[in-house]
Coordinates of C-alpha atoms in Angstrom, one line a residue:
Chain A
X1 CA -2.0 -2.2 -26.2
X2 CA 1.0 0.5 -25.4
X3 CA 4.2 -0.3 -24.6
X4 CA 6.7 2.2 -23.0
X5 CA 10.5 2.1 -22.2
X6 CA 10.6 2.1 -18.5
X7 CA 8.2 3.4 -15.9
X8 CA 4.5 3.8 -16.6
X9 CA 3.1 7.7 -16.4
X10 CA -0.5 5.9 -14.1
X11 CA -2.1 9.7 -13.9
X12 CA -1.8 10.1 -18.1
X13 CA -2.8 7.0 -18.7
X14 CA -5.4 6.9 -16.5
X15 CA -6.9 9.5 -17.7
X16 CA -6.0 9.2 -21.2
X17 CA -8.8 6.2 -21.4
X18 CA -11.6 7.9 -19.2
X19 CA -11.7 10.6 -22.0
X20 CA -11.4 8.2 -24.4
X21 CA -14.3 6.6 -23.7
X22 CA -16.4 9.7 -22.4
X23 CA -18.9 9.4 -24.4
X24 CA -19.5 5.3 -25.0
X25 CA -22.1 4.8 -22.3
X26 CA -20.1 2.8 -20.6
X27 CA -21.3 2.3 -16.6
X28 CA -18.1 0.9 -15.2
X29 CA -14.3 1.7 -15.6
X30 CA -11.6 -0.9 -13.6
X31 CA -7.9 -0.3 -13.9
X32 CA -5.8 -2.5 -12.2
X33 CA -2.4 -0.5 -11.2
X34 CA 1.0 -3.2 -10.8
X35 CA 3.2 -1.2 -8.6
X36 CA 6.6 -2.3 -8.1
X37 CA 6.9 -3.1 -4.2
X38 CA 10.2 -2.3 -2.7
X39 CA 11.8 -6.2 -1.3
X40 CA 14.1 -8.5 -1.3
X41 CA 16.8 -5.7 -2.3
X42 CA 16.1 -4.8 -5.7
X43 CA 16.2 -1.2 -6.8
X44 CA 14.2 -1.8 -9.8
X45 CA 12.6 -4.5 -11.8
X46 CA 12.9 -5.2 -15.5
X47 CA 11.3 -7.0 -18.5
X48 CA 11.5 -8.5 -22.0
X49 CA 8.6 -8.4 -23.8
X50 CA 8.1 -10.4 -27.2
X51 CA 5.5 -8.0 -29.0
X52 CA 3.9 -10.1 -32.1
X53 CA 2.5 -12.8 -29.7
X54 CA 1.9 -10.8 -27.2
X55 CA -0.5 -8.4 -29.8
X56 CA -2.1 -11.9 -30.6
X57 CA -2.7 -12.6 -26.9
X58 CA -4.4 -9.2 -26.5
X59 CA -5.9 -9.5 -29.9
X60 CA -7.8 -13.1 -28.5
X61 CA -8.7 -10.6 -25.2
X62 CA -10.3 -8.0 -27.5
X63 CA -12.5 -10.5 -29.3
X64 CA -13.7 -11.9 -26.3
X65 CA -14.6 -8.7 -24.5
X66 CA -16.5 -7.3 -27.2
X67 CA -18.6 -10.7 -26.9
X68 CA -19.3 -9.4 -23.3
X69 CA -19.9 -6.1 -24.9
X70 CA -16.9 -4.5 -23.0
X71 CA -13.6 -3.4 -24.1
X72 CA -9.9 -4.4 -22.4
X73 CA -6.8 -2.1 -22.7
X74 CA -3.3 -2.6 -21.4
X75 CA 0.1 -0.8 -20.9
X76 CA 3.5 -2.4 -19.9
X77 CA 6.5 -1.1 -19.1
X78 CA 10.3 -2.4 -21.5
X79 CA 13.2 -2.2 -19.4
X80 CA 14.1 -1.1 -16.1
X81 CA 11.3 -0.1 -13.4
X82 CA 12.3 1.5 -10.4
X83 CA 10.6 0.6 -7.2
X84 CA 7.4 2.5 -6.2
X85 CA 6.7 3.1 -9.7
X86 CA 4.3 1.3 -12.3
X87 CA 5.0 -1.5 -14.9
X88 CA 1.4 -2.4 -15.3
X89 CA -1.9 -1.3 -16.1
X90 CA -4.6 -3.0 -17.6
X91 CA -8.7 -1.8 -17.5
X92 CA -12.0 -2.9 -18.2
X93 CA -14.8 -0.8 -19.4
X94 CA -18.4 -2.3 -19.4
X95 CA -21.5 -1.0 -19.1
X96 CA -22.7 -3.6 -16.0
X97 CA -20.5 -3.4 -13.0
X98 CA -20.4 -7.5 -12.8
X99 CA -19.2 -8.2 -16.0
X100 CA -16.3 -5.8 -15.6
X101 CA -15.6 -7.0 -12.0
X102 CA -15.4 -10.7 -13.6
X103 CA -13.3 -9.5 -16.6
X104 CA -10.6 -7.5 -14.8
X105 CA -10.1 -10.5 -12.6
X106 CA -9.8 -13.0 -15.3
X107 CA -7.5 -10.6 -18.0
X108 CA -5.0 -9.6 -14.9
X109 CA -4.7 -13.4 -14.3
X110 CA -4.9 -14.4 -17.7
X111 CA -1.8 -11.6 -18.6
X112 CA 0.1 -13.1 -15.4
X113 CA 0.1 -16.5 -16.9
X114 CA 0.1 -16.1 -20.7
X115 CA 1.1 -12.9 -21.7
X116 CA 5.1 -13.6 -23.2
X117 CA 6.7 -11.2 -20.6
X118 CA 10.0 -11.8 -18.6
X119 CA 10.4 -10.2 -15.4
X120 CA 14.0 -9.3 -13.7
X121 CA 14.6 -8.4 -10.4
X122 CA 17.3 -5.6 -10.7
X123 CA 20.3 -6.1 -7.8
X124 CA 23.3 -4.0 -7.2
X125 CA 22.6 -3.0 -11.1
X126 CA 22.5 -6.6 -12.1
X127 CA 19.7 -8.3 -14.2
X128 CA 18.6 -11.2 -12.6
X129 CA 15.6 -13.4 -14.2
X130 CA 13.0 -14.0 -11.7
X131 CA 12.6 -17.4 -11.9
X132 CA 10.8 -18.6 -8.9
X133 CA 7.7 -16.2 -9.9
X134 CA 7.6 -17.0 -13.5
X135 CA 5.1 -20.2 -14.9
X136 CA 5.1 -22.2 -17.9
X137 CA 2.4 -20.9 -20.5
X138 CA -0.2 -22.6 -21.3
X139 CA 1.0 -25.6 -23.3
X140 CA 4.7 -25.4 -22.3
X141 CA 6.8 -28.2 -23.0
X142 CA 6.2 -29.7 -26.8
X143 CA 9.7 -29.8 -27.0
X144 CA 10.4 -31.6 -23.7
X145 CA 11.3 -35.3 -23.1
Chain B
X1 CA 16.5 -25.1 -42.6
X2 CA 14.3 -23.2 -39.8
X3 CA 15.5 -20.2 -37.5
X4 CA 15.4 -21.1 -33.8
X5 CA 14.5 -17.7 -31.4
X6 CA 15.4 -18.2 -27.8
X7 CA 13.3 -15.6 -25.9
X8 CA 13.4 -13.7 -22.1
X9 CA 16.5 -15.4 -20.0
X10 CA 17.3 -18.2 -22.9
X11 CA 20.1 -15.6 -23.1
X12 CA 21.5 -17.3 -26.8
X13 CA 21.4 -15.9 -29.7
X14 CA 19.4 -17.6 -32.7
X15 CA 20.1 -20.6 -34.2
X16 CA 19.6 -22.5 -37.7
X17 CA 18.7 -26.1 -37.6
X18 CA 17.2 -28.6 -39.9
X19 CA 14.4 -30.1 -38.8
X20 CA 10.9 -31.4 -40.6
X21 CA 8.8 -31.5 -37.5
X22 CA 8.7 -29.8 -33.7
X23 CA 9.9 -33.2 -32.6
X24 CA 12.9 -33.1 -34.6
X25 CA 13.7 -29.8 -33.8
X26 CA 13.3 -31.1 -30.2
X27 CA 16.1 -33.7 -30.7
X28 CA 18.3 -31.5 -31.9
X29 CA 17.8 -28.6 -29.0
X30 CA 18.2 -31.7 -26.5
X31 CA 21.5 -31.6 -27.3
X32 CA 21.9 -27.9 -27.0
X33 CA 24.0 -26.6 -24.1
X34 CA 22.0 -24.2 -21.9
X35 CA 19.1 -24.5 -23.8
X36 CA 17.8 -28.2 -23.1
X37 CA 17.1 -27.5 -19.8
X38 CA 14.2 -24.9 -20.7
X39 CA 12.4 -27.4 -23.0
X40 CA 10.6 -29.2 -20.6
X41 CA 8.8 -25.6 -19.2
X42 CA 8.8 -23.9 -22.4
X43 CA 6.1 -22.8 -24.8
X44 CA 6.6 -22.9 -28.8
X45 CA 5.7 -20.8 -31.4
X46 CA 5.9 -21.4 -35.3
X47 CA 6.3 -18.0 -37.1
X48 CA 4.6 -16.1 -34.2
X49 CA 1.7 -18.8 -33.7
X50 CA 1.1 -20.4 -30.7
X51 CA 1.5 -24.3 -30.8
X52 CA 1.2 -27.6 -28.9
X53 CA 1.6 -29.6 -31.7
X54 CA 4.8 -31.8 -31.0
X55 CA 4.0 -33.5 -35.0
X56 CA 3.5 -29.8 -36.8
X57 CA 5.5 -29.5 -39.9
X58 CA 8.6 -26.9 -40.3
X59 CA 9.0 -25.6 -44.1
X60 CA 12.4 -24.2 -44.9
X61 CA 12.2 -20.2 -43.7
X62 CA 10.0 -21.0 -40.5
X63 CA 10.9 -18.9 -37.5
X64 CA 10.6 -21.0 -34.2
X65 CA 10.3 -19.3 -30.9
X66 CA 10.7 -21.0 -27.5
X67 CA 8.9 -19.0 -24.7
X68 CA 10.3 -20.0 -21.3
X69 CA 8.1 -19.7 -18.2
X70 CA 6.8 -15.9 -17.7
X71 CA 5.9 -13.3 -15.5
X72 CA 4.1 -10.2 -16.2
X73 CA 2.2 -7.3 -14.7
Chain C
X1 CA -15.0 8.0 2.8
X2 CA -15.6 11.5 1.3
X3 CA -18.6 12.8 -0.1
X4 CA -18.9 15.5 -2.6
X5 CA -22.1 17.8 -3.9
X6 CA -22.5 16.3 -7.5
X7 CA -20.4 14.5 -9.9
X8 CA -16.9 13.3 -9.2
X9 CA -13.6 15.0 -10.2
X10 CA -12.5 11.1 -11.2
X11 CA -8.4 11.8 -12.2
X12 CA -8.4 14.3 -9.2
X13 CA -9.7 11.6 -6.9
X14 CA -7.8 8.8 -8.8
X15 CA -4.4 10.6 -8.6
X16 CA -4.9 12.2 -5.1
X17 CA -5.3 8.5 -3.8
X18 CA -2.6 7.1 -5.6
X19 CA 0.0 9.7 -4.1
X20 CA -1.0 9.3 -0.7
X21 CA -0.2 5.5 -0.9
X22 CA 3.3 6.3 -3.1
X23 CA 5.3 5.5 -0.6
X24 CA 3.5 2.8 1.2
X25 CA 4.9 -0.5 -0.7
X26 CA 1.1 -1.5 -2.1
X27 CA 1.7 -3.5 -5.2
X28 CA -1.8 -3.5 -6.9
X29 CA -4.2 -0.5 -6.3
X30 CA -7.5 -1.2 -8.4
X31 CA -10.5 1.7 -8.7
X32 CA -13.5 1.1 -9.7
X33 CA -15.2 4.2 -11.2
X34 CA -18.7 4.2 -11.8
X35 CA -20.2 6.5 -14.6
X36 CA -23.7 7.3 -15.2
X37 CA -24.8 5.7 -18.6
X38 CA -27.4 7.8 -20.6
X39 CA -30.2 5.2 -21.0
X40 CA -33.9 5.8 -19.9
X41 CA -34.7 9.3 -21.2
X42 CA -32.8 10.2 -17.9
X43 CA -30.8 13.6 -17.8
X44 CA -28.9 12.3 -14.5
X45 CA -29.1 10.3 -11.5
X46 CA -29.6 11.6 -7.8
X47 CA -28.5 10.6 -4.2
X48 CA -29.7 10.7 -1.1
X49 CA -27.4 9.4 1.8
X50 CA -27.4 8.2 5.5
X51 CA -24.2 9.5 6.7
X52 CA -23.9 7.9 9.9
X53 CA -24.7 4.6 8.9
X54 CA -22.1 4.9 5.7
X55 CA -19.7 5.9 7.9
X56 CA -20.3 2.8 10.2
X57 CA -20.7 -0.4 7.1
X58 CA -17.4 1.8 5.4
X59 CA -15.8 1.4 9.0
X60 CA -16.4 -2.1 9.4
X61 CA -14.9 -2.5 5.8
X62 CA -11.9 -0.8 6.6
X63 CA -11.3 -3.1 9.2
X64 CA -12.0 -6.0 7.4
X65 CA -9.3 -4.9 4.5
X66 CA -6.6 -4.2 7.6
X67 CA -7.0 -8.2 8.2
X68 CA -5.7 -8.8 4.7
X69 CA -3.0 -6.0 4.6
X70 CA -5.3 -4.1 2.4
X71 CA -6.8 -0.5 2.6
X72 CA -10.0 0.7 0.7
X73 CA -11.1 4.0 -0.3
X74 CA -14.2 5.3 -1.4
X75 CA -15.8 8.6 -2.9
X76 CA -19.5 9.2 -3.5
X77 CA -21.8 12.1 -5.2
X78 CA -24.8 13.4 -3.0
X79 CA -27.6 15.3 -5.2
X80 CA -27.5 15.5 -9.1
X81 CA -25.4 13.7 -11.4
X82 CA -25.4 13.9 -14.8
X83 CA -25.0 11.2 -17.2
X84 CA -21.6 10.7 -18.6
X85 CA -20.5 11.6 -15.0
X86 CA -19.0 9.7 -12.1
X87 CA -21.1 9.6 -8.9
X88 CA -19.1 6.9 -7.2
X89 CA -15.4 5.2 -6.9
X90 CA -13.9 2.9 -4.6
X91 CA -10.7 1.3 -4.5
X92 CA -8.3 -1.5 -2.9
X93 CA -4.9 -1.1 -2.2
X94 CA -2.8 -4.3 -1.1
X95 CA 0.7 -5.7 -1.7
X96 CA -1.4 -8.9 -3.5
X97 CA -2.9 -9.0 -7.1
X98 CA -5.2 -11.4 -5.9
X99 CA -6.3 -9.9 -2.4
X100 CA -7.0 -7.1 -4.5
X101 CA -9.1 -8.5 -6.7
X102 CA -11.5 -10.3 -4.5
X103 CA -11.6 -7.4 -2.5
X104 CA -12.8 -5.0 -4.9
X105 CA -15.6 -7.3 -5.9
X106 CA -16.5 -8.0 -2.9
X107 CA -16.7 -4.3 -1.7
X108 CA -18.0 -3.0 -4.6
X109 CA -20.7 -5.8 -4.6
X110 CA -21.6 -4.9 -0.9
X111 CA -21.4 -1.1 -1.2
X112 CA -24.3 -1.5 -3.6
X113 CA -26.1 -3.9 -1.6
X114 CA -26.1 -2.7 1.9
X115 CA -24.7 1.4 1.7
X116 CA -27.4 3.6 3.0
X117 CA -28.2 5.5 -0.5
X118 CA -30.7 5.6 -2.4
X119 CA -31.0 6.6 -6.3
X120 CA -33.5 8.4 -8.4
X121 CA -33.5 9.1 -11.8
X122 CA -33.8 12.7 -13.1
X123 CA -36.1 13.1 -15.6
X124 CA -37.8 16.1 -17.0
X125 CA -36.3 18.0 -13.7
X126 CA -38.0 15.2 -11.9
X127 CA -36.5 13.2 -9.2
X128 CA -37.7 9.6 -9.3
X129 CA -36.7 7.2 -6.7
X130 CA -35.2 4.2 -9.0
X131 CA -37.3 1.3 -6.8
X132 CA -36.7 -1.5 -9.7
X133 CA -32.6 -1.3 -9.1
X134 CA -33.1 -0.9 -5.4
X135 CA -32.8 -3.9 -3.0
X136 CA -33.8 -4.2 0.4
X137 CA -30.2 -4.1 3.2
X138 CA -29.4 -6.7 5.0
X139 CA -31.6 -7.7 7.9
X140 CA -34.7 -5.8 6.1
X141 CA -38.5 -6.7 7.0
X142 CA -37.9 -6.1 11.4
X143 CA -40.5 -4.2 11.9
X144 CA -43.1 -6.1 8.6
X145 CA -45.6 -8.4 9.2
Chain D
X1 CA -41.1 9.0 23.3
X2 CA -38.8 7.7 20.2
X3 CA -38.3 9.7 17.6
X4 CA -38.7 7.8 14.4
X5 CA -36.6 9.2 10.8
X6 CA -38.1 8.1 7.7
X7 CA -35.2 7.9 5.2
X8 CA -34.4 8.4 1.5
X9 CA -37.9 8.1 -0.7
X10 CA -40.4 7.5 1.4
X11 CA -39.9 11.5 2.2
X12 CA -42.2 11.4 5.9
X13 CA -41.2 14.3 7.8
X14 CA -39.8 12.4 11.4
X15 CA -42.5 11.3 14.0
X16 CA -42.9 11.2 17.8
X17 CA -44.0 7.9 18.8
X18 CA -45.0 6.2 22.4
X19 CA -43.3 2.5 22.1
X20 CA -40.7 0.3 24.5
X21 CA -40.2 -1.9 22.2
X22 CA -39.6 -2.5 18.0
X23 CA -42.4 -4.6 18.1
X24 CA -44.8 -1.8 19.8
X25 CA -43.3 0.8 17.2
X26 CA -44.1 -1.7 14.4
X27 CA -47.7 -1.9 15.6
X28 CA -47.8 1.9 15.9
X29 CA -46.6 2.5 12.1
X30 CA -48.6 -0.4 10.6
X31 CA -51.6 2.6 11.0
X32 CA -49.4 5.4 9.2
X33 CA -50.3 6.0 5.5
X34 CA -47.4 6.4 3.3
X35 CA -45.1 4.4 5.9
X36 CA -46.9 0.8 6.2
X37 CA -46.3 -0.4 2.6
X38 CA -42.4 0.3 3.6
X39 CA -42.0 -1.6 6.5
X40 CA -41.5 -4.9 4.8
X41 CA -38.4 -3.7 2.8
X42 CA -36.9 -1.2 5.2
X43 CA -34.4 -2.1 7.7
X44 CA -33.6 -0.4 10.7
X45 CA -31.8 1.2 13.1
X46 CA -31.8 2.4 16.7
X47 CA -29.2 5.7 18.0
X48 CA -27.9 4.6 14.4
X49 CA -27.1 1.1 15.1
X50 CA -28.5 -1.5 12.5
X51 CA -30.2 -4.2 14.5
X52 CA -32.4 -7.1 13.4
X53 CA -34.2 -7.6 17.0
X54 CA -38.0 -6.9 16.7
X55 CA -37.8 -7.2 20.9
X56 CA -34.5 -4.5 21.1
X57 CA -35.8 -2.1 23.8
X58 CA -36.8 1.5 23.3
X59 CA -35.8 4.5 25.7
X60 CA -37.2 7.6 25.9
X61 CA -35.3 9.9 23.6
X62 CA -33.9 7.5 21.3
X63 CA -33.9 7.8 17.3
X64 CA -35.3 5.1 14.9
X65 CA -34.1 5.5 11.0
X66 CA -36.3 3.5 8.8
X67 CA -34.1 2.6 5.6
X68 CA -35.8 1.6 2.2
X69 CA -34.5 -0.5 -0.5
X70 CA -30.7 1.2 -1.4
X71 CA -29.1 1.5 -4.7
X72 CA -25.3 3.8 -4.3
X73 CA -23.0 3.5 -6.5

């Protein structure tokens, strides 16, 4: 888990975890890339991140990878984000190709919906929470009603 | 007394409030301006733990955080 | 579709393709990098490959990505590889998280299945053709019986 | 004449061979040792089009690529 004020450097990264994990037999290597696309206006996006359960939430992602004998990583982006540029990267490295195809489908989806991130489209230099992309976490609403 | 955390776009600052369950706590928010409207899509967390537990027990010194809806990645 | 003499230059590869799509408002770009895992007594793998007929099945999957606003990419190793090494990586690019996914399991999944290329393992300087992992294409058998 | 490619492993040098038809070439290479026992798993091609018809027509001069089981990646 790495977390970095603003923009992502993909290539360092990237590469960063291939050698990493040169010598570990593993047979497959999936990084997903979140890019920030260039729409609706906005000249950057933004988040918050809130980092102890977010660790936790990776933490539960660990456990069950090395039950699949694979290993997850991710890096995310704190603050602004221009457009063009990365937020987001998470990998899988496995030594079968189909358990890291399933994985990196589930943890991107899986970090989507649970991981404790706010996004922020960034207009005219103004932060404004993304509401219509954001979902309730798992469990939302104990305190409702 | 337990310390309230309003994550993301809450946008308020934390709050102290008595309260020996989540659903006390709950009453109490209800009546919070510009936070009762994110309890019905909000997640809760009780000193950094995940919880759905509407009956879970607040000890004096608990933080509570209220996660409202995300989007990462 | 490029083909190289022996193992992969993966970051080269990996940060070649993600420059040429920096501009072109993509918002998930997923590799999949496959490495050769040292298992077997085998010093590396080896490739043979059909060229036309790669360049045909990677044709009709280019097409078939432009449907979903998508592009894929791939990159293969003819001749020796060794182990630790990358013979092969293919990747999606699309504005979608989730047209990405499906399409790089998909491709990945048919690359392996119906890509004219066939794998031996190297062992002892001997080239083996690897007949227990390989599966017959599509449309296999016309001229049995 | 066809001229008939024998692909990846089963390492045939290419053949000339007399046939109008798949069918008539398959009869032809059931006789050939070292390329029957392929037949079964191999698909094929004609001028480097896959095709699946065992009654697609041959014409003088055109190439068949016999494919074995494949394994990239």
């Amino acid at each position: 888990m790495e977390l970095y004020d603003g923009a992502l450097d993909v290539k360092a990264i990237f590469g960063r975890w291939l050698d990493e994990n040169h010598q570990s037999n593993y047979g497959a290597y999936i990084p997903f890339i979140g890019i920030i696309r260039e729409e609706g206006g906005i000249e950057a996006l933004s988040f918050d991140i809130y980092e102890p359960i977010l660790r936790a939430w990776f933490e539960g992602w660990e456990a069950r990878a090395v039950e699949r004998g694979a290993i997850v990583k991710f890096a995310h982006a704190i603050g602004d984000v221009p457009v063009h540029t990365s937020s987001y990267i998470s990998a899988v490295f496995s030594p079968q190709r189909r358990v890291a195809l399933e994985l990196i489908d589930l943890f991107v989806e899986d970090f989507k919906a649970n991981a404790p991130i706010w996004k922020y489209d960034v207009i005219g230099g103004k932060r404004i929470y993304a509401e219509d992309r954001s979902t309730p976490m798992a469990g939302a609403g104990v305190l409702g009603e | 007394m337990v310390t309230v955390e309003f994550l993301g776009p809450i946008g308020k600052p934390p709050m102290e409030v008595g309260a020996a369950t989540l659903a006390e706590l709950a009453e109490a928010l209800k009546r919070v301006e510009g936070v009762s409207e994110w309890l019905g899509t909000s997640a809760v967390a009780i000193n950094d733990r995940m919880t759905t537990d509407r009956n879970a027990p607040l000890c004096d010194g608990d933080k509570v955080s209220i996660l409202p809806p995300v989007c990462g990645g």
